[in-house]
């Protein structure tokens, strides 16, 4: 990939896509192709066909997706399945038709079976039942992996997939009904502090374990894989360490400066009990994260939140 290569970042206004754009620009890539969803509806087959025929991108980062936290996944089940299947199918197929040199597809750690052994190795895919709350999203993401794998096998396309763990960072979604846990807790504790609330409610039992990676580290890994990896097997992108939701709540409460009580609402779903990625494949390739969790959370609280609430 040259600095002047025509690179299409699909989903550039989302948290992941915008981090990839920051990374590419920072590294001097100067011919980025970006379209908002209003300009190009990636669910529309005909529109995607015209776009690829006219623009002929050389490289594609496929970061466009309908995403959300546990409640959004469980509520908008049909939308998560349909929209993600359409986006992936259209972009991958047109990348094949228009001879894209290389494509990187972004998946998610929820593709693994709910009760798979930990840490999750790439080969555990499709060895058991998925977690119920995000099964539609997971199935769509598994389909995306399989599209890349099979366009590679049948047509020799250089399409690769990266499976990130739970992410956080700039341009996250702070809507309490649809967000992931980190922005939700930052917002709840911040509002709790401002309003001098006695308590803040955290969903579930607090027992689930999660692994969190700053999105700038993910973007760094995506560029690394684009430049250094070409294989059929997708690659986990993780942090390698996990934390309970209870400890995460205490950590975020401390960073924000919330002095009240943390209350767990066990009527809300926990989701999968654990999902720690095995990152040995990526480590062997020579990549490691840079941003520690506490530092990353402090950065997000300082810069990100004030623009949102
Ligand atoms: O971040 P989150 O929604 O994603 O939830 P998942 C993680 C954990 O935090 C769950 C708990 O156990 C939640 O119950 N939690 C506690 C909260 N308080 C809150 C809160 O206020 N908001 C939210 N959102 N959670 C998603 C999948 O699962 O992870 C997607 O649904 C995707 O498919 C994404 O893979 C990375 O890790 O449970």
Short mmCIF file of C-alpha atoms and ligand atoms in Angstrom, two decimals:
data_model
loop_
_atom_site.label_atom_id
_atom_site.label_comp_id
_atom_site.label_asym_id
_atom_site.label_seq_id
_atom_site.Cartn_x
_atom_site.Cartn_y
_atom_site.Cartn_z
CA UNK A 1 0.00 0.00 0.00
CA UNK A 2 1.58 3.30 -1.12
CA UNK A 3 1.01 6.67 0.55
CA UNK A 4 -0.86 7.73 -2.60
CA UNK A 5 -2.95 4.53 -2.92
CA UNK A 6 -6.69 5.09 -3.15
CA UNK A 7 -7.98 3.77 0.17
CA UNK A 8 -11.69 3.49 0.96
CA UNK A 9 -12.52 3.54 4.67
CA UNK A 10 -16.13 2.35 4.92
CA UNK A 11 -17.75 3.70 8.08
CA UNK A 12 -15.34 6.59 8.61
CA UNK A 13 -17.66 8.49 10.95
CA UNK A 14 -17.94 5.63 13.44
CA UNK A 15 -15.58 5.06 16.35
CA UNK A 16 -13.50 2.45 14.50
CA UNK A 17 -13.56 4.03 11.04
CA UNK A 18 -12.64 7.48 12.38
CA UNK A 19 -9.71 5.96 14.30
CA UNK A 20 -8.49 4.23 11.12
CA UNK A 21 -8.71 7.55 9.23
CA UNK A 22 -6.72 9.33 11.99
CA UNK A 23 -4.09 6.59 11.83
CA UNK A 24 -3.83 6.61 8.03
CA UNK A 25 -3.61 10.41 7.85
CA UNK A 26 -1.03 10.40 10.64
CA UNK A 27 1.09 7.97 8.65
CA UNK A 28 0.90 10.12 5.52
CA UNK A 29 -1.67 8.25 3.44
CA UNK A 30 -3.09 11.05 1.34
CA UNK A 31 -5.69 9.60 -1.00
CA UNK A 32 -8.52 8.50 1.28
CA UNK A 33 -11.98 7.88 -0.13
CA UNK A 34 -14.70 8.68 2.41
CA UNK A 35 -18.49 8.70 2.06
CA UNK A 36 -21.10 9.37 4.72
CA UNK A 37 -24.06 7.00 4.95
CA UNK A 38 -26.24 9.82 3.54
CA UNK A 39 -23.97 9.97 0.46
CA UNK A 40 -23.69 6.19 0.06
CA UNK A 41 -26.08 3.68 1.63
CA UNK A 42 -23.96 0.54 1.91
CA UNK A 43 -27.10 -1.58 2.37
CA UNK A 44 -28.13 -0.66 -1.19
CA UNK A 45 -26.62 -3.12 -3.67
CA UNK A 46 -27.09 -0.89 -6.74
CA UNK A 47 -25.61 2.17 -5.03
CA UNK A 48 -22.53 0.23 -3.88
CA UNK A 49 -22.06 -1.18 -7.38
CA UNK A 50 -22.11 2.33 -8.93
CA UNK A 51 -19.74 3.67 -6.25
CA UNK A 52 -17.12 0.96 -6.83
CA UNK A 53 -17.43 1.23 -10.63
CA UNK A 54 -16.88 5.01 -10.50
CA UNK A 55 -14.25 5.23 -7.75
CA UNK A 56 -12.29 1.98 -8.12
CA UNK A 57 -10.61 1.97 -4.70
CA UNK A 58 -7.36 0.01 -4.45
CA UNK A 59 -7.63 -0.83 -0.73
CA UNK A 60 -10.68 -1.15 1.53
CA UNK A 61 -11.04 -1.02 5.33
CA UNK A 62 -14.54 -2.37 6.01
CA UNK A 63 -15.41 -0.71 9.34
CA UNK A 64 -19.01 0.15 8.47
CA UNK A 65 -21.53 -1.74 10.59
CA UNK A 66 -24.62 -1.38 12.70
CA UNK A 67 -23.21 -1.68 16.22
CA UNK A 68 -24.32 -1.24 19.81
CA UNK A 69 -24.15 -2.56 23.34
CA UNK A 70 -25.91 -5.52 24.90
CA UNK A 71 -29.37 -3.88 24.98
CA UNK A 72 -29.26 -2.57 21.41
CA UNK A 73 -28.12 -5.98 20.12
CA UNK A 74 -30.93 -7.71 21.98
CA UNK A 75 -33.63 -5.21 20.97
CA UNK A 76 -32.91 -4.46 17.31
CA UNK A 77 -32.15 -8.07 16.46
CA UNK A 78 -33.51 -8.04 12.91
CA UNK A 79 -31.75 -4.76 12.04
CA UNK A 80 -28.41 -5.99 13.37
CA UNK A 81 -28.65 -9.13 11.25
CA UNK A 82 -30.07 -7.62 8.05
CA UNK A 83 -28.06 -4.39 7.88
CA UNK A 84 -24.73 -6.02 8.65
CA UNK A 85 -25.29 -8.84 6.16
CA UNK A 86 -26.17 -6.34 3.43
CA UNK A 87 -23.20 -4.02 4.12
CA UNK A 88 -20.68 -6.86 4.14
CA UNK A 89 -22.09 -8.67 1.13
CA UNK A 90 -22.22 -5.53 -0.98
CA UNK A 91 -18.75 -4.23 -0.09
CA UNK A 92 -16.96 -7.59 -0.28
CA UNK A 93 -18.59 -8.58 -3.57
CA UNK A 94 -17.93 -5.23 -5.26
CA UNK A 95 -14.35 -5.33 -3.98
CA UNK A 96 -13.98 -8.62 -5.84
CA UNK A 97 -15.73 -7.36 -8.99
CA UNK A 98 -13.63 -4.19 -9.13
CA UNK A 99 -10.33 -5.89 -8.27
CA UNK A 100 -9.56 -4.27 -4.94
CA UNK A 101 -5.93 -5.20 -4.11
CA UNK A 102 -6.61 -5.86 -0.44
CA UNK A 103 -9.57 -5.61 1.94
CA UNK A 104 -9.63 -5.75 5.74
CA UNK A 105 -12.93 -6.72 7.36
CA UNK A 106 -13.65 -5.85 11.00
CA UNK A 107 -15.53 -8.43 13.04
CA UNK A 108 -16.11 -8.78 16.78
CA UNK A 109 -15.17 -11.07 19.66
CA UNK A 110 -18.86 -12.01 20.05
CA UNK A 111 -18.44 -14.45 17.14
CA UNK A 112 -17.11 -17.09 19.59
CA UNK A 113 -19.30 -19.66 21.36
CA UNK A 114 -20.62 -18.45 24.72
CA UNK A 115 -18.96 -21.27 26.64
CA UNK A 116 -15.76 -21.65 24.62
CA UNK A 117 -12.53 -22.22 26.59
CA UNK A 118 -10.64 -19.04 27.49
CA UNK A 119 -8.63 -17.35 26.16
CA UNK A 120 -10.44 -17.57 22.84
CA UNK A 121 -8.30 -18.95 20.05
CA UNK A 122 -9.20 -18.25 16.43
CA UNK A 123 -9.90 -21.95 15.81
CA UNK A 124 -12.78 -22.00 18.36
CA UNK A 125 -15.08 -20.35 15.79
CA UNK A 126 -18.22 -22.43 15.13
CA UNK A 127 -17.54 -24.98 17.85
CA UNK A 128 -20.62 -24.22 20.00
CA UNK A 129 -23.75 -22.15 20.75
CA UNK A 130 -23.52 -18.35 20.58
CA UNK A 131 -24.50 -15.90 23.33
CA UNK A 132 -28.26 -15.28 22.98
CA UNK A 133 -28.26 -11.45 23.42
CA UNK A 134 -26.03 -10.86 20.39
CA UNK A 135 -26.61 -13.92 18.23
CA UNK A 136 -27.92 -11.94 15.20
CA UNK A 137 -24.91 -9.59 15.19
CA UNK A 138 -22.51 -12.51 15.71
CA UNK A 139 -24.04 -14.46 12.84
CA UNK A 140 -23.70 -11.44 10.54
CA UNK A 141 -20.05 -11.02 11.57
CA UNK A 142 -19.35 -14.74 11.06
CA UNK A 143 -20.86 -14.36 7.57
CA UNK A 144 -18.43 -11.49 6.94
CA UNK A 145 -15.47 -13.64 7.95
CA UNK A 146 -16.71 -16.41 5.69
CA UNK A 147 -17.16 -14.01 2.78
CA UNK A 148 -13.51 -12.96 3.05
CA UNK A 149 -12.33 -16.53 3.49
CA UNK A 150 -14.27 -17.88 0.53
CA UNK A 151 -13.66 -15.03 -1.91
CA UNK A 152 -9.99 -15.72 -1.12
CA UNK A 153 -10.41 -19.46 -1.75
CA UNK A 154 -12.52 -19.24 -4.89
CA UNK A 155 -11.26 -16.01 -6.51
CA UNK A 156 -7.84 -15.53 -4.82
CA UNK A 157 -8.90 -12.15 -3.44
CA UNK A 158 -6.54 -10.80 -0.75
CA UNK A 159 -9.34 -10.24 1.79
CA UNK A 160 -8.42 -10.55 5.49
CA UNK A 161 -10.38 -10.23 8.75
CA UNK A 162 -9.52 -8.81 12.17
CA UNK A 163 -11.55 -9.70 15.30
CA UNK A 164 -11.33 -6.88 17.85
CA UNK A 165 -12.25 -7.29 21.50
CA UNK A 166 -14.59 -4.76 23.20
CA UNK A 167 -13.47 -1.26 22.21
CA UNK A 168 -13.65 2.27 23.62
CA UNK A 169 -12.32 5.67 22.58
CA UNK A 170 -13.15 8.93 20.79
CA UNK A 171 -16.45 9.12 18.86
CA UNK A 172 -18.10 6.45 20.99
CA UNK A 173 -21.87 6.35 21.44
CA UNK A 174 -23.02 7.80 24.78
CA UNK A 175 -26.74 7.02 24.41
CA UNK A 176 -27.57 5.00 27.51
CA UNK A 177 -29.99 2.68 25.71
CA UNK A 178 -27.73 1.71 22.83
CA UNK A 179 -24.15 2.26 24.04
CA UNK A 180 -21.52 -0.17 25.28
CA UNK A 181 -20.60 -0.34 28.94
CA UNK A 182 -17.65 2.12 29.06
CA UNK A 183 -19.39 5.18 27.59
CA UNK A 184 -22.53 4.30 29.58
CA UNK A 185 -20.62 4.20 32.87
CA UNK A 186 -18.64 7.36 32.11
CA UNK A 187 -21.88 9.18 31.44
CA UNK A 188 -23.75 7.74 34.42
CA UNK A 189 -20.95 8.52 36.88
CA UNK A 190 -20.36 11.98 35.39
CA UNK A 191 -24.05 12.87 35.66
CA UNK A 192 -24.14 11.30 39.13
CA UNK A 193 -21.25 13.55 40.19
CA UNK A 194 -22.75 16.73 38.72
CA UNK A 195 -26.18 15.98 40.24
CA UNK A 196 -24.76 14.80 43.60
CA UNK A 197 -26.70 11.52 43.22
CA UNK A 198 -26.53 9.05 46.09
CA UNK A 199 -26.22 6.07 43.76
CA UNK A 200 -25.52 5.02 40.20
CA UNK A 201 -27.01 1.90 38.65
CA UNK A 202 -24.87 -0.60 36.76
CA UNK A 203 -26.55 -3.33 34.69
CA UNK A 204 -26.27 -7.01 35.53
CA UNK A 205 -24.46 -8.66 38.44
CA UNK A 206 -21.05 -7.04 37.92
CA UNK A 207 -19.53 -10.52 37.60
CA UNK A 208 -18.96 -10.73 33.81
CA UNK A 209 -15.38 -10.33 32.67
CA UNK A 210 -14.50 -8.20 29.67
CA UNK A 211 -11.35 -7.17 27.84
CA UNK A 212 -11.12 -3.58 26.56
CA UNK A 213 -8.87 -2.12 23.87
CA UNK A 214 -8.51 1.58 23.01
CA UNK A 215 -9.70 2.16 19.44
CA UNK A 216 -6.44 3.92 18.49
CA UNK A 217 -4.63 0.66 19.26
CA UNK A 218 -7.13 -1.21 17.09
CA UNK A 219 -6.51 1.24 14.22
CA UNK A 220 -2.77 0.69 14.62
CA UNK A 221 -3.33 -3.10 14.46
CA UNK A 222 -5.54 -2.75 11.37
CA UNK A 223 -2.83 -0.87 9.48
CA UNK A 224 -0.24 -3.37 10.74
CA UNK A 225 -2.32 -6.29 9.41
CA UNK A 226 -3.00 -4.54 6.11
CA UNK A 227 0.74 -4.11 5.60
CA UNK A 228 2.02 -7.37 7.10
CA UNK A 229 -0.60 -10.12 6.97
CA UNK A 230 -2.21 -12.05 4.18
CA UNK A 231 -3.96 -15.25 5.24
CA UNK A 232 -7.24 -17.11 5.29
CA UNK A 233 -7.43 -17.29 9.10
CA UNK A 234 -8.84 -14.16 10.75
CA UNK A 235 -6.73 -12.57 13.51
CA UNK A 236 -7.81 -11.67 17.07
CA UNK A 237 -6.96 -8.11 18.16
CA UNK A 238 -7.02 -7.80 21.93
CA UNK A 239 -5.47 -6.40 25.04
CA UNK A 240 -4.73 -9.77 26.65
CA UNK A 241 -6.11 -8.86 30.10
CA UNK A 242 -9.64 -8.82 31.49
CA UNK A 243 -11.51 -6.96 34.21
CA UNK A 244 -14.87 -7.62 35.91
CA UNK A 245 -17.70 -5.16 35.27
CA UNK A 246 -17.72 -4.52 39.04
CA UNK A 247 -14.02 -3.53 39.03
CA UNK A 248 -14.51 -1.51 35.85
CA UNK A 249 -17.33 0.42 37.53
CA UNK A 250 -15.12 1.15 40.54
CA UNK A 251 -12.26 2.25 38.24
CA UNK A 252 -14.45 4.57 36.15
CA UNK A 253 -16.22 5.92 39.25
CA UNK A 254 -12.80 6.81 40.68
CA UNK A 255 -11.56 8.48 37.49
CA UNK A 256 -14.73 10.55 37.18
CA UNK A 257 -14.77 11.38 40.90
CA UNK A 258 -18.20 9.95 41.77
CA UNK A 259 -18.55 9.68 45.55
CA UNK A 260 -21.88 7.81 45.87
CA UNK A 261 -22.84 4.14 45.90
CA UNK A 262 -22.63 1.72 42.97
CA UNK A 263 -25.75 -0.46 42.71
CA UNK A 264 -26.08 -3.54 40.48
CA UNK A 265 -29.39 -4.19 38.69
CA UNK A 266 -29.47 -7.95 38.15
CA UNK A 267 -32.74 -7.71 36.21
CA UNK A 268 -30.59 -6.47 33.30
CA UNK A 269 -28.66 -9.06 31.25
CA UNK A 270 -25.04 -9.98 31.95
CA UNK A 271 -24.44 -11.33 28.46
CA UNK A 272 -21.57 -13.70 27.96
CA UNK A 273 -19.72 -14.48 31.23
CA UNK A 274 -16.23 -14.04 29.77
CA UNK A 275 -14.63 -13.26 26.42
CA UNK A 276 -10.89 -12.90 26.59
CA UNK A 277 -9.13 -13.15 23.25
CA UNK A 278 -6.02 -15.24 22.75
CA UNK A 279 -3.71 -12.74 21.07
CA UNK A 280 -0.75 -15.05 20.42
CA UNK A 281 -1.22 -15.03 16.65
CA UNK A 282 -1.00 -11.23 16.47
CA UNK A 283 1.83 -11.14 19.02
CA UNK A 284 3.82 -13.61 16.92
CA UNK A 285 3.32 -11.32 13.92
CA UNK A 286 4.93 -8.58 16.06
CA UNK A 287 2.09 -6.36 17.31
CA UNK A 288 1.17 -5.23 20.83
CA UNK A 289 -1.14 -2.54 22.26
CA UNK A 290 0.20 0.78 23.57
CA UNK A 291 -2.56 2.28 25.68
CA UNK A 292 -3.26 0.85 29.16
CA UNK A 293 -6.88 0.71 30.35
CA UNK A 294 -6.63 3.31 33.11
CA UNK A 295 -4.71 5.77 30.89
CA UNK A 296 -7.15 5.18 28.03
CA UNK A 297 -10.17 5.79 30.26
CA UNK A 298 -8.63 9.00 31.62
CA UNK A 299 -7.97 10.24 28.08
CA UNK A 300 -11.53 9.48 27.03
CA UNK A 301 -13.04 11.15 30.09
CA UNK A 302 -10.90 14.27 29.61
CA UNK A 303 -11.40 14.82 25.91
CA UNK A 304 -14.33 12.78 24.67
CA UNK A 305 -17.13 13.26 27.11
CA UNK A 306 -17.41 17.03 27.21
CA UNK A 307 -18.33 17.17 23.56
CA UNK A 308 -21.16 14.70 24.10
CA UNK A 309 -22.98 15.58 27.32
O1 LIG B 1 -20.55 -3.25 26.60
P1 LIG B 1 -21.68 -4.19 26.60
O2 LIG B 1 -23.01 -3.66 26.24
O3 LIG B 1 -21.28 -5.37 25.66
O4 LIG B 1 -21.84 -4.81 28.09
P2 LIG B 1 -21.16 -6.96 25.64
C1 LIG B 1 -20.79 -5.40 28.78
C2 LIG B 1 -21.22 -5.76 30.18
O5 LIG B 1 -21.42 -4.56 30.93
C3 LIG B 1 -22.53 -6.55 30.27
C4 LIG B 1 -22.65 -4.62 31.61
O6 LIG B 1 -22.40 -7.54 31.28
C5 LIG B 1 -23.52 -5.48 30.69
O7 LIG B 1 -24.64 -5.98 31.40
N1 LIG B 1 -23.16 -3.26 31.87
C6 LIG B 1 -23.28 -2.71 33.10
C7 LIG B 1 -23.60 -2.38 30.97
N2 LIG B 1 -23.84 -1.49 33.02
C8 LIG B 1 -24.04 -1.25 31.70
C9 LIG B 1 -24.59 -0.14 31.00
O8 LIG B 1 -25.01 0.87 31.56
N3 LIG B 1 -24.61 -0.24 29.62
C10 LIG B 1 -24.15 -1.35 28.98
N4 LIG B 1 -24.19 -1.38 27.62
N5 LIG B 1 -23.66 -2.43 29.63
C11 LIG B 1 -21.62 -6.51 23.14
C12 LIG B 1 -22.36 -7.25 22.08
O9 LIG B 1 -21.74 -7.30 24.26
O10 LIG B 1 -20.25 -6.37 22.87
C13 LIG B 1 -21.99 -6.85 20.72
O11 LIG B 1 -23.74 -7.16 22.31
C14 LIG B 1 -20.50 -6.58 20.53
O12 LIG B 1 -22.39 -7.87 19.88
C15 LIG B 1 -19.89 -5.82 21.67
O13 LIG B 1 -19.79 -7.78 20.35
C16 LIG B 1 -18.39 -5.71 21.57
O14 LIG B 1 -19.72 -7.29 25.74
O15 LIG B 1 -22.03 -7.65 26.64
#
